[in-house]
Each structure stands twice: as C-alpha cells, then as structure tokens.
mmCIF file of C-alpha atoms and ligand atoms in Angstrom:
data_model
loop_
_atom_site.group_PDB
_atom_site.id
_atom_site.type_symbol
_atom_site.label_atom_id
_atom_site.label_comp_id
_atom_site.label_asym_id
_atom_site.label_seq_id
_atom_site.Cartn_x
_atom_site.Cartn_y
_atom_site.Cartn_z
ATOM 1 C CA UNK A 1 0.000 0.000 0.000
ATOM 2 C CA UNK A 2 1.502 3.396 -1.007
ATOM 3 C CA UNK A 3 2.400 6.025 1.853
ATOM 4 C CA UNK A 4 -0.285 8.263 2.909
ATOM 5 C CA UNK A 5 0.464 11.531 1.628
ATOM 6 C CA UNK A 6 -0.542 14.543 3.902
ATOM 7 C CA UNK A 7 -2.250 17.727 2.244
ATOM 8 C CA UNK A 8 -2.785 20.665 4.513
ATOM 9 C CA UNK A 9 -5.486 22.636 3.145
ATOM 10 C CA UNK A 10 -4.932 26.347 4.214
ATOM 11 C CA UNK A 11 -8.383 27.608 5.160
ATOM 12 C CA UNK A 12 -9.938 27.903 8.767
ATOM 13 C CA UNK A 13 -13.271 26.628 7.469
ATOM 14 C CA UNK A 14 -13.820 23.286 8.269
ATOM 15 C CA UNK A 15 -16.695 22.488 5.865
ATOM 16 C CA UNK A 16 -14.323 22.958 2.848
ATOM 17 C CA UNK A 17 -11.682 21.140 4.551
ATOM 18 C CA UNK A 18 -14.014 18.355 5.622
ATOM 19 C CA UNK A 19 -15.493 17.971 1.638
ATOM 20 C CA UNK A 20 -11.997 17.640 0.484
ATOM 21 C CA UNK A 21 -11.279 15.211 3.225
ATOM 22 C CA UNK A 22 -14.325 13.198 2.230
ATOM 23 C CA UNK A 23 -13.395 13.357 -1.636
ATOM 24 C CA UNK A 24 -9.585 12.366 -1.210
ATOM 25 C CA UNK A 25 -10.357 9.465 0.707
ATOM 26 C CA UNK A 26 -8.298 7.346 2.612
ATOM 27 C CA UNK A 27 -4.651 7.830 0.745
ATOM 28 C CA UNK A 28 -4.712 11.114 2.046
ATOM 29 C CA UNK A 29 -4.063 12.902 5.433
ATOM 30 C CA UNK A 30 -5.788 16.011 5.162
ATOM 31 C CA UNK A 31 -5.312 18.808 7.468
ATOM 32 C CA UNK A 32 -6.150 22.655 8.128
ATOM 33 C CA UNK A 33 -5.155 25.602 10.075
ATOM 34 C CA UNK A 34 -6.981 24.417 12.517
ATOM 35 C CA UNK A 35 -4.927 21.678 13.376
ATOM 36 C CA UNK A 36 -1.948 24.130 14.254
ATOM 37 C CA UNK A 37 -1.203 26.105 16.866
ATOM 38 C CA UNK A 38 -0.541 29.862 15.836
ATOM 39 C CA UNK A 39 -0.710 30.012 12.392
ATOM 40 C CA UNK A 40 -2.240 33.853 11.843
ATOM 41 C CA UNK A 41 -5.002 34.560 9.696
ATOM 42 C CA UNK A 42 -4.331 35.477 6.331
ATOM 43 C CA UNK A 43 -6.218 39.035 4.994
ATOM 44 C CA UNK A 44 -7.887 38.191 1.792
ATOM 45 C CA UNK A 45 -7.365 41.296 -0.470
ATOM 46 C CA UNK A 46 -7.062 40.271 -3.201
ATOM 47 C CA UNK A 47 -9.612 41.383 -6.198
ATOM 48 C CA UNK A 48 -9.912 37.351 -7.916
ATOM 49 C CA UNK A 49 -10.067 34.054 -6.953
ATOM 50 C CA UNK A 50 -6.667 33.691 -7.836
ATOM 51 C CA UNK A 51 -4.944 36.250 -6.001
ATOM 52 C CA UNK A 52 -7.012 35.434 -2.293
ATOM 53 C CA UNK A 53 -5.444 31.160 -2.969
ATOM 54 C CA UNK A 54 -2.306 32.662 -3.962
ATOM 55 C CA UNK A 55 -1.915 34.602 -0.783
ATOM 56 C CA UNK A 56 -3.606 31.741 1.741
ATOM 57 C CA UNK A 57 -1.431 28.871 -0.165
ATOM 58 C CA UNK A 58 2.116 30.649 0.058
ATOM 59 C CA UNK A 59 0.714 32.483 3.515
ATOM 60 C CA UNK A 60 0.130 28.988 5.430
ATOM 61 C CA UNK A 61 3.283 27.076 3.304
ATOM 62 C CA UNK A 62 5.820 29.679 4.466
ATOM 63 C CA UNK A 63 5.439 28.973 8.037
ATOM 64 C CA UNK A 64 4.325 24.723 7.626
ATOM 65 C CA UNK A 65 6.218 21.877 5.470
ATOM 66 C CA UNK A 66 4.745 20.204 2.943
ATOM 67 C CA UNK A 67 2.124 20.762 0.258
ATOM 68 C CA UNK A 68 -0.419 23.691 1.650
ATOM 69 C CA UNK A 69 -3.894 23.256 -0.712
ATOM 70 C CA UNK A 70 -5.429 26.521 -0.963
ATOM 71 C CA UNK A 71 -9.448 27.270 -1.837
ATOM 72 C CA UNK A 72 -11.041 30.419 -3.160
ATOM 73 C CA UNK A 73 -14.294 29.974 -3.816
ATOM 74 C CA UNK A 74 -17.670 32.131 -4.392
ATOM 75 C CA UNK A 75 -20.990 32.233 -6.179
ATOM 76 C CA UNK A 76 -21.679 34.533 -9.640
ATOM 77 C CA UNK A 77 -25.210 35.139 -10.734
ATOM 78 C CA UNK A 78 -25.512 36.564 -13.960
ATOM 79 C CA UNK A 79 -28.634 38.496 -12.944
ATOM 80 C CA UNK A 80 -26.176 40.579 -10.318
ATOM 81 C CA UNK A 81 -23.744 41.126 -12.701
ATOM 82 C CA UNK A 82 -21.275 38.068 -10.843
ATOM 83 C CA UNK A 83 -21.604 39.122 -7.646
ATOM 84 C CA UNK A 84 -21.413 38.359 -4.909
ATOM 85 C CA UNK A 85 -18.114 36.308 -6.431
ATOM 86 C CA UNK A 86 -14.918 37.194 -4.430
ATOM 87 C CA UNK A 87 -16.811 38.922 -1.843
ATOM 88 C CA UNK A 88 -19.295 35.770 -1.070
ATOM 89 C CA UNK A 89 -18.452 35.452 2.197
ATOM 90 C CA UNK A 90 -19.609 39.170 3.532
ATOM 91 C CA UNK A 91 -22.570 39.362 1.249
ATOM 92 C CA UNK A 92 -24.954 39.703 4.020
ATOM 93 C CA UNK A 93 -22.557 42.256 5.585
ATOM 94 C CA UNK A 94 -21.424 39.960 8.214
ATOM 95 C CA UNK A 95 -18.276 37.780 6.829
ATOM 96 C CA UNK A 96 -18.747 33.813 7.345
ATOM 97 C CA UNK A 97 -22.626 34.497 8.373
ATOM 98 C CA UNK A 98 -24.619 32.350 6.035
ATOM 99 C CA UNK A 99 -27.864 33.047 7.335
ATOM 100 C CA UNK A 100 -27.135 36.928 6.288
ATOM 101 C CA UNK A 101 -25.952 36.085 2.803
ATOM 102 C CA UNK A 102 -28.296 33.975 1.930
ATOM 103 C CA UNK A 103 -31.461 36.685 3.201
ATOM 104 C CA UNK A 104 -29.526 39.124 1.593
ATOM 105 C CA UNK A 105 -29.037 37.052 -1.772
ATOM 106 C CA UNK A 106 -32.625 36.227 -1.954
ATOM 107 C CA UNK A 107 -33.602 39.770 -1.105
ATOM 108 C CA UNK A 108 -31.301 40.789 -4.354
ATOM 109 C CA UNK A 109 -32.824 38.324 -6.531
ATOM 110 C CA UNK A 110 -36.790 39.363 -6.066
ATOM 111 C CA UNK A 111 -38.497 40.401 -9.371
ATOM 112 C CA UNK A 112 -35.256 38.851 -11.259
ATOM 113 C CA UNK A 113 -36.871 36.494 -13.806
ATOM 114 C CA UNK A 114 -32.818 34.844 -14.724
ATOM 115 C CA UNK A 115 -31.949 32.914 -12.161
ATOM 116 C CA UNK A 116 -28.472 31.146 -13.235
ATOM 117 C CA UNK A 117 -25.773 31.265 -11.231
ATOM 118 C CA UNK A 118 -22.309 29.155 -10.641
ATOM 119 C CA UNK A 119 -20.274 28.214 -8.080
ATOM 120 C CA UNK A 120 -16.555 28.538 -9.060
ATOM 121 C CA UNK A 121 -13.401 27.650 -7.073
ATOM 122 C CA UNK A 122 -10.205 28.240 -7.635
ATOM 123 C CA UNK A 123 -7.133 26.212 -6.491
ATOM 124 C CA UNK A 124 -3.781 26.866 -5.860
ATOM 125 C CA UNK A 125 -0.917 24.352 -4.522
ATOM 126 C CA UNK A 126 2.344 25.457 -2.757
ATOM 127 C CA UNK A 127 5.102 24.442 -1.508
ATOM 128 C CA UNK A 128 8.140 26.417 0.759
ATOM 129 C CA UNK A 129 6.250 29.347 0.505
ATOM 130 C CA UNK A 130 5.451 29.825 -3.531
ATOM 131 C CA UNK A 131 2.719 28.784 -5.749
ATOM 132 C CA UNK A 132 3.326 25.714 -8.167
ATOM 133 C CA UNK A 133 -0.150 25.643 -9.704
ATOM 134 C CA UNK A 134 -3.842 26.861 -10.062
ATOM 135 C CA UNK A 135 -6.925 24.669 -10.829
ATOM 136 C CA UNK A 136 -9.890 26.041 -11.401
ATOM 137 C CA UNK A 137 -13.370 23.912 -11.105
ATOM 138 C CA UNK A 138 -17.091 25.532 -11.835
ATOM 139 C CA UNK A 139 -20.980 24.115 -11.701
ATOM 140 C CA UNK A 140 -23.997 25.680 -13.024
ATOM 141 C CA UNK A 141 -26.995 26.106 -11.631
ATOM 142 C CA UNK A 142 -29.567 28.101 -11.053
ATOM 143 C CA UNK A 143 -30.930 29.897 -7.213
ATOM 144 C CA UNK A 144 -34.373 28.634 -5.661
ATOM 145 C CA UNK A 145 -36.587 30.849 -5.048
ATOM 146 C CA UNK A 146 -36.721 29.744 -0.888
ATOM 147 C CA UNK A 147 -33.871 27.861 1.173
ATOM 148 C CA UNK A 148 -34.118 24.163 0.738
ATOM 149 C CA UNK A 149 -31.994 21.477 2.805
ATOM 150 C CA UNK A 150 -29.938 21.304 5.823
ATOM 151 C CA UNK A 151 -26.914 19.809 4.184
ATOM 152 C CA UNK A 152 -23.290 21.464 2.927
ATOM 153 C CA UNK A 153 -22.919 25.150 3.765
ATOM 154 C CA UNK A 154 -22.839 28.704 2.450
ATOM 155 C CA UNK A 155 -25.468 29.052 -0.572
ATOM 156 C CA UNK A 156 -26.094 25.302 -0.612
ATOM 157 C CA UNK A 157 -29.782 25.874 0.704
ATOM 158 C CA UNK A 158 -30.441 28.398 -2.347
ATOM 159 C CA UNK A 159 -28.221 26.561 -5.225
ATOM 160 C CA UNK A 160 -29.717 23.825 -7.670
ATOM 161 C CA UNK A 161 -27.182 22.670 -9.718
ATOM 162 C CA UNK A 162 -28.204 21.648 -13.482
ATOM 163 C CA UNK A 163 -29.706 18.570 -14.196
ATOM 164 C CA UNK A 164 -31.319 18.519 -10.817
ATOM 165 C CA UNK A 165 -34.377 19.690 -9.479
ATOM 166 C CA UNK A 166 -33.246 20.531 -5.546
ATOM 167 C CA UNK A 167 -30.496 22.305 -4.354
ATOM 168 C CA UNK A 168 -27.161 21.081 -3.294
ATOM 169 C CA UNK A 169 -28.426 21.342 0.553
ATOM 170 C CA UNK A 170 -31.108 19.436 -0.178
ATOM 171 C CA UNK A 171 -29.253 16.699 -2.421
ATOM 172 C CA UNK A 172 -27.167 15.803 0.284
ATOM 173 C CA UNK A 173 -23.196 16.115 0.570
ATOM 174 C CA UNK A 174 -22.369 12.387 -1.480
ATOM 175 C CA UNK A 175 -23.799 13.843 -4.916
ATOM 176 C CA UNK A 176 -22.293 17.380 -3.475
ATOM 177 C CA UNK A 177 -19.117 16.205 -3.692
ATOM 178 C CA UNK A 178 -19.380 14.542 -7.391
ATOM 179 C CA UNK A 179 -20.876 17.373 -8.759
ATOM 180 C CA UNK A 180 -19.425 20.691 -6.929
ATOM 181 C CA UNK A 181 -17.265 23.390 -8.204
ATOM 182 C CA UNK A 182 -14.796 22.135 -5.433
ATOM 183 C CA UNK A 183 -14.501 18.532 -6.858
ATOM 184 C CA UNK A 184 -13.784 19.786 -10.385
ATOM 185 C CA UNK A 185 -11.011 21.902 -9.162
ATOM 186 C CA UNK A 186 -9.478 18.987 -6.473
ATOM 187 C CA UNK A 187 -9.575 16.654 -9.433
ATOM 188 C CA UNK A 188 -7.340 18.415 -11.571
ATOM 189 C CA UNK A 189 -4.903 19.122 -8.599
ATOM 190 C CA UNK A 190 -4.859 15.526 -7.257
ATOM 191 C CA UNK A 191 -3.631 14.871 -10.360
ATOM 192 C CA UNK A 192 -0.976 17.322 -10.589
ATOM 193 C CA UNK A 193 0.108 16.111 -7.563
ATOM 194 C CA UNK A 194 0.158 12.536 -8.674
ATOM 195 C CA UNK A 195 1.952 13.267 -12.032
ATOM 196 C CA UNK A 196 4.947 14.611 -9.886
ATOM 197 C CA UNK A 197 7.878 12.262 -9.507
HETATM 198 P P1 LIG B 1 -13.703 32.092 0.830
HETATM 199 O O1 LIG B 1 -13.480 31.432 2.142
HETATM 200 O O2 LIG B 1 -13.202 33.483 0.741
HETATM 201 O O3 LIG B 1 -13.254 31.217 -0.302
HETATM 202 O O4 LIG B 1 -15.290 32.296 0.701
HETATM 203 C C1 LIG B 1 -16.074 31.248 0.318
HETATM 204 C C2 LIG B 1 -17.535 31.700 0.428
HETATM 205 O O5 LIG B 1 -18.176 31.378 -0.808
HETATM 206 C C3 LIG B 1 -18.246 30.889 1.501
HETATM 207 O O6 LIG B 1 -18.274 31.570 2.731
HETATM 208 C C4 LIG B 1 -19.637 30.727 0.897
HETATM 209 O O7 LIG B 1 -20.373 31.890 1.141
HETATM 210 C C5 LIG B 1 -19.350 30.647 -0.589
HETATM 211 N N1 LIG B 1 -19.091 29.243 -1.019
HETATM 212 C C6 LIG B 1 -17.927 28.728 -1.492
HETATM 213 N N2 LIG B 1 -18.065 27.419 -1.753
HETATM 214 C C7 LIG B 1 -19.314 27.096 -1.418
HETATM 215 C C8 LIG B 1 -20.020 25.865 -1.435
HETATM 216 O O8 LIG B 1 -19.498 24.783 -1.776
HETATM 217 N N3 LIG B 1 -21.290 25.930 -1.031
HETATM 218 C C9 LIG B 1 -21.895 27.085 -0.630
HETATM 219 N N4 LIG B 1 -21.269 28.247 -0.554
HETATM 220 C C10 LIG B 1 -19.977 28.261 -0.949
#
C-alpha cells in the first residue's frame, strides 16, 4: 500500500476542509489551520479568486512543510452582474454568516426572472512558501426561489445545480461532492500532484 500523503489545506473553514477530506479518501491525510497552533489569519485582499489562494497557499506554506492546498471559492449570478463572487463570504454584511448572505441574496434576486448562477473555485498548490499551480473547477446552476436542505454550507440551501431539481443542501453532501465546483477543481490538482515524480 503506497504512503499516505498529507495535504494541509490552508483555510480555517472546516466544511471545505471536511469535503476535500471526504473526496480524497483514505490515501490522504488532510489537514487545516486548525490543526496548528498559531498560524495567523491570512487578509484576503485580493480582487480574484486567484490572487485570495495565492496569498492563503504561500501564507500557510511559508510557516508549515509540505504541500499547503489553498481554496477560493464564491458564487456569480448573472442576474447581479457576478456578484457576490470574491466577496461571497460578507454578502450579508457579516463575513462567514450564512444566514445573512443567503437573506440578503434572496432579497437581491426578487423580481429577477434569470436565475443562473455558478459556483466557481479556484485552487492553488504550494510548496516552501510559492505557488506551483492553479486549478480552477465551476458548476452551473440556477438559485431557488426559498432555502431548501440542511446539508453542505454557504449558498447550498439556495443553489440547484443543473440537471437537478433541488439544491445542493437538499441533495445531500455524497452527490455534493461529485458534482461541486470544489470537486472539479481537487480533481485536476490531485492529479498534478500525482503526475509529480
Ligand atoms: P472564501 O473562504 O473566501 O473562499 O469564501 C467562500 C464563500 O463562498 C463561503 O463563505 C460561501 O459563502 C461561498 N461558497 C464557497 N463554496 C461554497 C459551497 O461549496 N457551497 C456554498 N457556498 C460556498
């Protein structure tokens, strides 16, 4: 059996780090900033997807060995122009409240007749403090027009992804975690990873 091969995934959020721990499986330790002591927080200001991983991945791998996994991720509705994108987390003006966001989002959306929308993530891997690579994974959808499930997090309750007729809360986190914007973008970094000598 090949050596487990430990991933620390540099986010503070346990719900991403628990979905990639559920898609990697066993060959794969997977750890966050939670599990160390004293690791700061890192300020998110960048304007993309791409520049927030970029500063959490070579953030957290400056000060911790090994591969650091770093997720950006956000929802774009077309009818809002892409927002709430980078700034999904504060939507509701409250960062990490997903009650707020998701009032707020539905508030946004009344008397909007297009609904799509897409969750997009993007990935970056470091190592020793700089970036090796970016993955980026995406799933379309549309909103609901009500919260719907208990499952996942975030804008779960409010997103239906194509193809389906209830929304990723509601479909529960096994089909989640085939479908998501997250497992599109692990995919292609697992196998980066794997390609390496
Ligand atoms: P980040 O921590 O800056 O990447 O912000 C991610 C934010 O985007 C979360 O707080 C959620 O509001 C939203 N988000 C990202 N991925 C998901 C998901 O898989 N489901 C629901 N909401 C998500």
């Amino acid at each position: 059996m090949p050596a487990l091969s430990r991933l620390i995934v540099a986010t503070r959020n346990s719900h991403k780090s628990m979905e990639i721990r559920a898609m990697l499986g066993d060959r794969w330790e997977v750890m966050d900033a939670n599990d160390f002591v004293g690791l700061p927080a890192i300020e998110e200001t960048g304007q993309t997807f791409l520049e927030n991983a970029v500063l959490k991945a070579e953030g957290i791998s400056r000060l911790v060995a090994g591969w650091v996994l770093a997720d950006d991720s956000g929802l774009e509705v077309d009818a809002l122009g892409g927002a709430p994108g980078v700034w999904s987390s504060s939507f509701g003006g409250e960062e990490g409240h997903h009650a707020k966001n998701n009032a707020h989002l539905l508030s946004a959306m009344l008397g909007q007749g297009v609904r799509t929308a897409r969750f997009r993530c993007t990935m970056v891997l470091a190592t020793a403090g700089k970036a090796q690579a970016d993955f980026c994974g995406t799933v379309e959808g549309r909103l609901a027009e009500a919260a719907e499930g208990e499952g996942g997090f975030g804008y779960d309750p409010l997103f239906i992804p194509e193809g389906y007729q209830q929304t990723f809360a509601a479909l529960g986190q096994n089909l989640k975690n085939q479908l998501s914007h997250r497992a599109r973008a692990l995919n292609q970094a697992i196998a980066w990873l794997n390609d390496r000598p």
